[in-house]
Coordinates of N, CA and C in Angstrom, one line a residue:
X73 N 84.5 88.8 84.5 CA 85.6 88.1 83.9 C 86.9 88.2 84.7
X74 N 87.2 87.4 85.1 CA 88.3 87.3 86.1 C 89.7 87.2 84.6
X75 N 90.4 88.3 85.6 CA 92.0 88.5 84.5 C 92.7 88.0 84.8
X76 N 93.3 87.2 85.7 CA 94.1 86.5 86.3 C 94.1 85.2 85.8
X77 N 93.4 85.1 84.7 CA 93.0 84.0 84.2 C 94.9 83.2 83.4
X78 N 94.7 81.8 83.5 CA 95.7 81.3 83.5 C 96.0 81.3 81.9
X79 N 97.3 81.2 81.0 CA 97.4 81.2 80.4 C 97.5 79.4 79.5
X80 N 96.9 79.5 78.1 CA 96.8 78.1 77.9 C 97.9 77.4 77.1
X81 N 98.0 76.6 77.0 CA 99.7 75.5 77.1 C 99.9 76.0 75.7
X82 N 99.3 76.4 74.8 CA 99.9 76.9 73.8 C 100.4 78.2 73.9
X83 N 99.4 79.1 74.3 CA 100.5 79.9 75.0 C 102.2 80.4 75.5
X84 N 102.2 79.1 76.0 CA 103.5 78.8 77.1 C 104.4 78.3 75.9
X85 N 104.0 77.6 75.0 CA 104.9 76.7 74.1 C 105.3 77.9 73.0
X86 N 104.6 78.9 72.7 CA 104.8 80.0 72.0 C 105.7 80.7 72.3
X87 N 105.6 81.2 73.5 CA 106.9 82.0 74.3 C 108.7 81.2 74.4
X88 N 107.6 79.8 74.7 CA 109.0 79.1 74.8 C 109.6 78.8 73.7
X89 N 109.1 78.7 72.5 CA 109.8 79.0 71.0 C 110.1 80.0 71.1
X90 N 109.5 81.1 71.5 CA 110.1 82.2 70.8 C 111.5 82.9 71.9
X91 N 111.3 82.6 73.2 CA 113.0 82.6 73.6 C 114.0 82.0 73.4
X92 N 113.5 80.5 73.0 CA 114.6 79.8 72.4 C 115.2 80.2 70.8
X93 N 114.6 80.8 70.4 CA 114.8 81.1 68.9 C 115.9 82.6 69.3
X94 N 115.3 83.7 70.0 CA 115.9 84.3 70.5 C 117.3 83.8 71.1
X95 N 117.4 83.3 72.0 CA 118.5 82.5 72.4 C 119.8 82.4 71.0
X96 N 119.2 81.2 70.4 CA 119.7 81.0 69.0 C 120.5 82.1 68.2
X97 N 119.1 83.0 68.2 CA 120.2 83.8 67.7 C 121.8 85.2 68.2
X98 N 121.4 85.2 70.0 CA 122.4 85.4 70.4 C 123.3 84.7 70.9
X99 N 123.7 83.3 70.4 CA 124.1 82.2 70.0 C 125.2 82.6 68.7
X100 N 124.4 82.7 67.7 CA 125.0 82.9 66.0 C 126.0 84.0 66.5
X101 N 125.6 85.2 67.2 CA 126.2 86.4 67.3 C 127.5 86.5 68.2
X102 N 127.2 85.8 68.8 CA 128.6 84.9 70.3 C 129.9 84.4 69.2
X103 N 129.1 83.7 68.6 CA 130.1 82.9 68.0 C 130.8 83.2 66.8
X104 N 130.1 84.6 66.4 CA 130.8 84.9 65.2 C 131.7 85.7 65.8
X105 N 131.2 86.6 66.7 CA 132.8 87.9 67.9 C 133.9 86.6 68.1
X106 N 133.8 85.2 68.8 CA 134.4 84.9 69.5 C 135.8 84.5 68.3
X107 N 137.3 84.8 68.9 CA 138.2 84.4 68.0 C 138.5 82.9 68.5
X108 N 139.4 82.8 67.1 CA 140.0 81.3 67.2 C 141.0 81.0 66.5
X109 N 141.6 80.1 66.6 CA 142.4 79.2 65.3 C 142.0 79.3 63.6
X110 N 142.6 78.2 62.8 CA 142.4 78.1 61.7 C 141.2 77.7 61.2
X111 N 141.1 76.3 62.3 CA 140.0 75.4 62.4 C 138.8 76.4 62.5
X112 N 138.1 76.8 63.3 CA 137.3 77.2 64.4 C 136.8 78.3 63.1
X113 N 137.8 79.2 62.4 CA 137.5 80.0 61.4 C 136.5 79.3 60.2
X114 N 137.2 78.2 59.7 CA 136.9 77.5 59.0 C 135.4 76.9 59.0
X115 N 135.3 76.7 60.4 CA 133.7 76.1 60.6 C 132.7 77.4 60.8
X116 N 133.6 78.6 61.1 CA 132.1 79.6 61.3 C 131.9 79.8 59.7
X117 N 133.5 80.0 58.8 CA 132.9 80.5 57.7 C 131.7 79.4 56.4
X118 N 131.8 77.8 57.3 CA 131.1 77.0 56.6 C 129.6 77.2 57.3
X119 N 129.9 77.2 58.4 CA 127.9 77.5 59.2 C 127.9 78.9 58.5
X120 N 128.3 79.8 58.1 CA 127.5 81.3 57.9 C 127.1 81.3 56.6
X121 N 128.4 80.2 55.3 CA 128.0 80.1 54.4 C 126.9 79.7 53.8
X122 N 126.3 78.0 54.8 CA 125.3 77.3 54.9 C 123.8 78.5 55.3
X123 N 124.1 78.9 55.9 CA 122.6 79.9 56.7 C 122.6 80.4 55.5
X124 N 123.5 81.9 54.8 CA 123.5 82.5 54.2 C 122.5 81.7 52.5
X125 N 122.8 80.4 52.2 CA 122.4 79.7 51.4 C 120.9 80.0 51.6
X126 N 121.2 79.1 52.8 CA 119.5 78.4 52.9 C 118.5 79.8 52.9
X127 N 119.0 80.7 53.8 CA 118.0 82.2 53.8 C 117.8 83.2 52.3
X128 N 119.1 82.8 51.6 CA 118.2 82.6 50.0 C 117.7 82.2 49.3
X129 N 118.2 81.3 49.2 CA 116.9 80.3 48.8 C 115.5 80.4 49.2
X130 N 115.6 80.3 50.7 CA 114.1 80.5 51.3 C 113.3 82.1 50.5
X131 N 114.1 83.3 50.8 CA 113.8 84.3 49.9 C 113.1 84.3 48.9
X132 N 114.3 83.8 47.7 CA 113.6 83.1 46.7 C 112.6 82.5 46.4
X133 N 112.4 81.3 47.2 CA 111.0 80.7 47.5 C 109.8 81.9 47.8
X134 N 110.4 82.4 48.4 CA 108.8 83.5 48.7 C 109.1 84.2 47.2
X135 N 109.9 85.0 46.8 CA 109.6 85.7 45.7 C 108.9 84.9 44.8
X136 N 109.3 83.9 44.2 CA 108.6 82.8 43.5 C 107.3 82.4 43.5
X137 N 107.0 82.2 45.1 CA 105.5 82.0 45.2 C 104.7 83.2 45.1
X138 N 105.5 84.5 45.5 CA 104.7 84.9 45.8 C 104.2 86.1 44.2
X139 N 105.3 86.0 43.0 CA 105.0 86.7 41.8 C 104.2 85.7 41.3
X140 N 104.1 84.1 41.4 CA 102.9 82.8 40.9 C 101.7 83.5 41.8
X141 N 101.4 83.3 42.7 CA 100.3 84.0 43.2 C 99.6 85.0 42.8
X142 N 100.7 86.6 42.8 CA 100.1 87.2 42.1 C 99.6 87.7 40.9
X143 N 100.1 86.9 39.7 CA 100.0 86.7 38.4 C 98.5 85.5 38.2
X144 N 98.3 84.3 38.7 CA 97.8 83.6 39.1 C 96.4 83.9 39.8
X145 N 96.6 84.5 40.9 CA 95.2 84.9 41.7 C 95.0 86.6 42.0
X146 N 96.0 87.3 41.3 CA 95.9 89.0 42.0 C 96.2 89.0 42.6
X147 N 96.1 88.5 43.9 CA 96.7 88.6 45.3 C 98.4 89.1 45.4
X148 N 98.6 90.6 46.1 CA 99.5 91.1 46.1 C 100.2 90.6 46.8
X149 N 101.9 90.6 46.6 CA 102.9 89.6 46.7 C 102.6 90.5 48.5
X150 N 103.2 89.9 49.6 CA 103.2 90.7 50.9 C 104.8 90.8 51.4
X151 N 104.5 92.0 52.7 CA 105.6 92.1 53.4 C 106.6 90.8 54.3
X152 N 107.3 90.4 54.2 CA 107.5 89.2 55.3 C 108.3 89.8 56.4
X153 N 108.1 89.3 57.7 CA 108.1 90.1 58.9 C 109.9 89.7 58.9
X154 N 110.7 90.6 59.4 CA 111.7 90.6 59.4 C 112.4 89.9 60.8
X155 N 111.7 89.5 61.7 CA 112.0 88.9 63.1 C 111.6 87.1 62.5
X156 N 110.9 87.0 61.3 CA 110.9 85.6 61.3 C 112.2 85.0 60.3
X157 N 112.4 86.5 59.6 CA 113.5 85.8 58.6 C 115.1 85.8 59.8
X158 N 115.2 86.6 60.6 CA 116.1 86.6 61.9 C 115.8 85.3 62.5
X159 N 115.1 84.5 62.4 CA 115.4 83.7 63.8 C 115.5 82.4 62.9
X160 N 114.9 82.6 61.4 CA 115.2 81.4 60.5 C 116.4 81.2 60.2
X161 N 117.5 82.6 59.9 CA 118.8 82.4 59.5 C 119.4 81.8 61.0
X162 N 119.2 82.7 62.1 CA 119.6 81.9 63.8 C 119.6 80.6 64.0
X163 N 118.3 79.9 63.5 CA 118.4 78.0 63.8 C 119.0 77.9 63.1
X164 N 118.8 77.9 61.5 CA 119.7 77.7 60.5 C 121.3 77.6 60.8
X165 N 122.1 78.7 61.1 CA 123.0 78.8 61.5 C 123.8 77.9 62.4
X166 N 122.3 78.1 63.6 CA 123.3 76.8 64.7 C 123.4 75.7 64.4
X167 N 122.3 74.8 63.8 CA 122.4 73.5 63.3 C 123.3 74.1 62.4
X168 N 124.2 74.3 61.5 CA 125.0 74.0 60.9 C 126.4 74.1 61.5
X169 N 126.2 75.1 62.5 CA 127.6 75.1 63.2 C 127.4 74.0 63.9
X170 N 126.9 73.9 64.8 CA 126.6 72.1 65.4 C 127.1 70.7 64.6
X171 N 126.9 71.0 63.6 CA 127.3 69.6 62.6 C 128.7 70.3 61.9
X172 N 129.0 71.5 62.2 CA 130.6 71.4 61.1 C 131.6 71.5 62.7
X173 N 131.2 71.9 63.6 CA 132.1 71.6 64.7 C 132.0 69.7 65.1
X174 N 131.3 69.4 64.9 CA 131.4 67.9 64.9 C 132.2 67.2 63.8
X175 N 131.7 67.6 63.0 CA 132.6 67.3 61.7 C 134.1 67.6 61.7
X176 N 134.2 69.0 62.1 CA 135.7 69.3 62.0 C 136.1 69.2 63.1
X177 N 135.7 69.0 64.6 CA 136.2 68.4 65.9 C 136.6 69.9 66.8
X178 N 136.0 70.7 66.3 CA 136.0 72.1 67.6 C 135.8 72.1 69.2

């Protein structure tokens, strides 16, 4: 078995998600250190508000499914990996700062 063997395009698209998501989130982290004006305040505190929403909600959603499930089938509610709820609040975050810096003209 030759090791050198190449890696397959999903592979590649895996990684390249998963640095870009990385990225993302030292992105969210930049931008919260960096200071500013009135404005500039205003839009991180509407992008953090926005993430902060949606990442409960989504929460939620899993507690919800996952107490239906186990009432429903037994099946014990599970751990959720803490690197995917990190890089969901990270996109989350940028797309919303993306659209309230456009919105409010940053």
């Amino acid at each position: 078995m030759n090791t050198a063997q190449a890696m397959p395009w999903w592979g590649w698209l895996f990684f390249a998600g998963f640095f870009l998501l990385l990225g993302l989130t030292g992105v969210m982290f930049v931008s919260i250190l960096r200071q500013g004006d009135e404005r500039r305040r205003l839009i991180l505190l509407h992008a953090g508000s926005t993430s902060f929403s949606a990442f409960v909600g989504m929460l939620l959603l899993e507690i919800i499914l996952g107490v239906a499930g186990s009432i429903t089938q037994g099946i014990p509610m599970g751990e959720k990996n803490p690197l995917v709820l990190l890089m969901t609040a990270a996109l989350v975050y940028c797309v919303s700062l993306c659209y309230y810096k456009r919105r409010y003209g940053d």
